[in-house]
C-alpha cells in the first residue's frame, strides 16, 4: 500500500493521492504523490498565497527597492516582519512596508490614481531610492487596475526611476509557488538585459535561488570570491534591482532553489544560452560537491579544492562532534518543498540522522521525484499536509525533532517535541560548511534540551 | 491647551499601524471555545494572521481558509465555503460554531454569505442529523476600516447570532476590546474582588496554554457558546474599548434592554476607578477594602517614579484608539507628557472623539494627534525634531524607529513579538498600571546604563 489514507482523512478520501510511503523496490515511475493542485477548503493547510510567493520570497529581499503593495493595507502589513533576510546596507528591506492603502471607494471607482500618488510619494520620501516593485493583490486584480500603465507614467514623469510590476494576485495558482513563477518569468521578459555591470573576472555566475536567510548569501559569496568568481547577480539574497537586470552577462547560472527560481535559470538558458548548474548549498558534502561542480565548469578545480580543504579543516571537527550525538536521531521536515530534497540526504550523510516524514507546502512533481529518489524507504512523503495529518504522522513515527515554521513549532511543543525553524532558521546561517555546523548545533541543542524531558514528569507521581 | 488634531496628508501608507479587518475578526473568533473560523479568501489572508498571532502569543491557533483560487474569482466562491464548512465539521467533531470571515476578494466578487449559510444549515441538518452548529457571517472586507473595526464587527456578529432572551441573571458583560490575555486575567481578578459574576468577552485567559505531562493541553478560547447566549440576560454591560465591542453592547441594549456603561480602558488610576465605579453601580455591590489597598499600592509605586524619573518626558503613543487614549491619561498621572498620538484609523469618529479634547484641556502644552496615520509620521517627526521624543510606547512594528534613533521603547498593544511574555502581563487595572509604570522605569534605567547617561543616579536609588 504505497499511498496512504490517514484516519483523519476518511471523509476527504482524495487526500490519499497526496501521501506516499516509500516501499522497498519501488521507484518514482510507479508512485508519486499528487502535488501543486488545489487545496481542499477547511483542511487547515499550511499554504500561503501566490502574492506572498512573489513579494515575500523573491522581490522583497532586494535591498535597494521600494516594495509598494497595491491593495488594502493587510497585504503590506502581513508580509512585513515575517522573514529573516538581512542585507549589508542596514536592512532597508526589513524596515519598511509600503501600501497604496486601497479603500472601498477605489474598489468602486478604480485604484490607479491612488496607486500613482502613492508611488510618487514613496519616491519623494526616499529620495535616495530609485527602484520600485509594484505588486497587485486580490482586490486590485479583481477590479482590473493596470499597474503597468501607471508605472510607465511614473517612470516618464520622474525620469530617473525604474519600476517593475509583479502581477500576481493572492488567489492565482494554488500556493505561493505561482508567485515565484510569475516573478521569474516577468522579470526575465521585462528587466533582464536592460542594465550592465562592470565585469571584473573571466569567471562570472548568477547565484540563483538563495535568499540570504540569516546571512546564507554572505557565506556563498565568500566561497565564490575565494575562487576568483564574480557574482553578477544574486537572485535575490542581499541583491540589488540593477544587478538582476544584468543577469544576461553571466557565464553560468548556479541554481540552488530550483522550485522558486529554476524558471529564470531556464529562461536565461533559452534566451542567452547560459548553462544552468543545479547545486545543493545546504549540507557539508553537498557544499563540497557544489564548489567542485562550479570549479570543473570553469576549469579551476584547484581553486575549488583549496576552498573545500580550508573549510573542511576548519569545520569538520565541529561537525563530527555533533554527528556523534545526532546519529540515529529521527526528524520530520515540514517546509515549503525544495528543502525536503536538499536536506534529507544531507542529514543522513553528514550527521547519520533519519528523516522519517516530510511534508511540502508547494512542491511540484519534480520536487517529489527528487526527494523520493534521495529519501529513505518507509518515509512519509506528503503534499500539502494539514494539521490533523501532522498529528497522525507524529503518533506513528515518534520523531526526536521537527523542522518547521514557528507556529507549527508551538503546536508540537505541546507534544514534548522540540522544533527548529526550517524557514527562517534558529541561529543561522545554515548554508555552506559553516552553516551545516550551525544547523547541526541547533538540532543538537533542540534534541538534547532538558526542558522536553522535564515536561514529561508529572509531579503528582513523584516518589 | 487645545489638542492639535490632524490627518496624515500623504495618500499611501509607509509602515502601517494596523492590518486589515479580517485579522480583527480572526482574533475575536479564536477566543471562542469549540470554534474554528473559516476565512473566505486567498490562503494568505488566513496563513499570515495565524503567523501574526503565533508571533505575538507564541501559540498555535486553528483557523481555516476557504482557499480561494482563480476559478472561484471568476465563478464565485460559494462552493469553497460549502466545502470548507463540511470538511471542518466532518474532521473536527467538537466544533459548535464556524464564523465565516470575508475578505476583500470575496466581498468584491459579492459571494452571498447569508444565503450560503441558510443553504448549509439545511444540508447539515440532512447530512449530520443531531449536529448542533451555528455558522456566523462576519463581513470584513479588507478595504474598509482596520483590524479594530474587524474585531468590533466580529464581536457584534457573535452576540447577534447567539444572544437569546432567557432567565435574567446577576451577571455583568464586560466587553474588553482587543486586549491581551494578561489583561483578561486582571479584569477577572477585579470582578472577583468585587464579588461579581462576570461574563468576560472575549475570554482569552486560556491562550497561555501549558505543556502538560500527558501532552493533553492545547491552546483554545475560553468564551463558550453559552456565555454568548447569556449576554442577553445580564444585569448590564460594561464596554472597555468603545471601538472594539461597543456595537455589540449597543445591540444588547436595544434588543434585550441590557443597560450599557461605556467606559475607558482601565489603564491608569482614574480610568480604573471609573471601571470600578461602573461595576459597583451596575451590580449594586460595595467596593472592598482589598481594592482600596491594591489602588494604594499602585499609587505608592508610581509616586516613587513619577517626578524623579518621568516628569516632563515626552512620549509618542500609537496603536488601537482606546488603548492610546487610555495610555495618554495614564501618562498624565505619572507626569509623562503624551505629546504625540498616532491613530491608524481612517475614521473621523476617532478624530472627533471627546476624549481627545478632554486630554488637551488638561495640559498646558501642545498634544498633536494624527489620525489615518502610519509609522512613517512618527519616524519623520523624530527625524525632523531630534530630541523631541523621549519615550515611544507602542507595538513591535515600530521597533526600528526606536532602535535606529536610540529612543527607549515600551512595548504595549498588539503585536509585541520582539519581547518575551508581554502578552501575559496586564496593563489594565491597578496592578497592571503599577506594572506598566515599573516597566517604563526599568526600560529607562536600562537606557541610562546603555548610554552612560546619569546611570550613577541609580547607585543610591
mmCIF file of C-alpha atoms in Angstrom, chain B residues 32 50 60 108 174 207 212 240 252 291 296 309-310 325 333 369 405 411 421 424:
data_model
loop_
_atom_site.group_PDB
_atom_site.id
_atom_site.type_symbol
_atom_site.label_atom_id
_atom_site.label_comp_id
_atom_site.label_asym_id
_atom_site.label_seq_id
_atom_site.Cartn_x
_atom_site.Cartn_y
_atom_site.Cartn_z
ATOM 1 C CA UNK B 32 -14.476 31.291 21.279
ATOM 2 C CA UNK B 50 -2.112 32.729 12.104
ATOM 3 C CA UNK B 60 -0.780 27.998 17.560
ATOM 4 C CA UNK B 108 -15.625 42.234 -4.284
ATOM 5 C CA UNK B 174 -17.542 43.006 30.188
ATOM 6 C CA UNK B 207 -4.345 31.405 25.431
ATOM 7 C CA UNK B 212 1.369 19.110 30.157
ATOM 8 C CA UNK B 240 -13.883 48.996 27.992
ATOM 9 C CA UNK B 252 -27.869 44.079 23.608
ATOM 10 C CA UNK B 291 -9.166 47.115 46.072
ATOM 11 C CA UNK B 296 -2.895 52.373 47.200
ATOM 12 C CA UNK B 309 12.284 59.808 36.589
ATOM 13 C CA UNK B 310 9.231 60.512 34.455
ATOM 14 C CA UNK B 325 -6.354 57.343 24.698
ATOM 15 C CA UNK B 333 -0.918 60.645 36.157
ATOM 16 C CA UNK B 369 -2.918 63.735 17.411
ATOM 17 C CA UNK B 405 17.040 56.620 16.920
ATOM 18 C CA UNK B 411 6.013 47.515 24.061
ATOM 19 C CA UNK B 421 5.893 37.406 27.582
ATOM 20 C CA UNK B 424 0.857 37.645 29.682
#
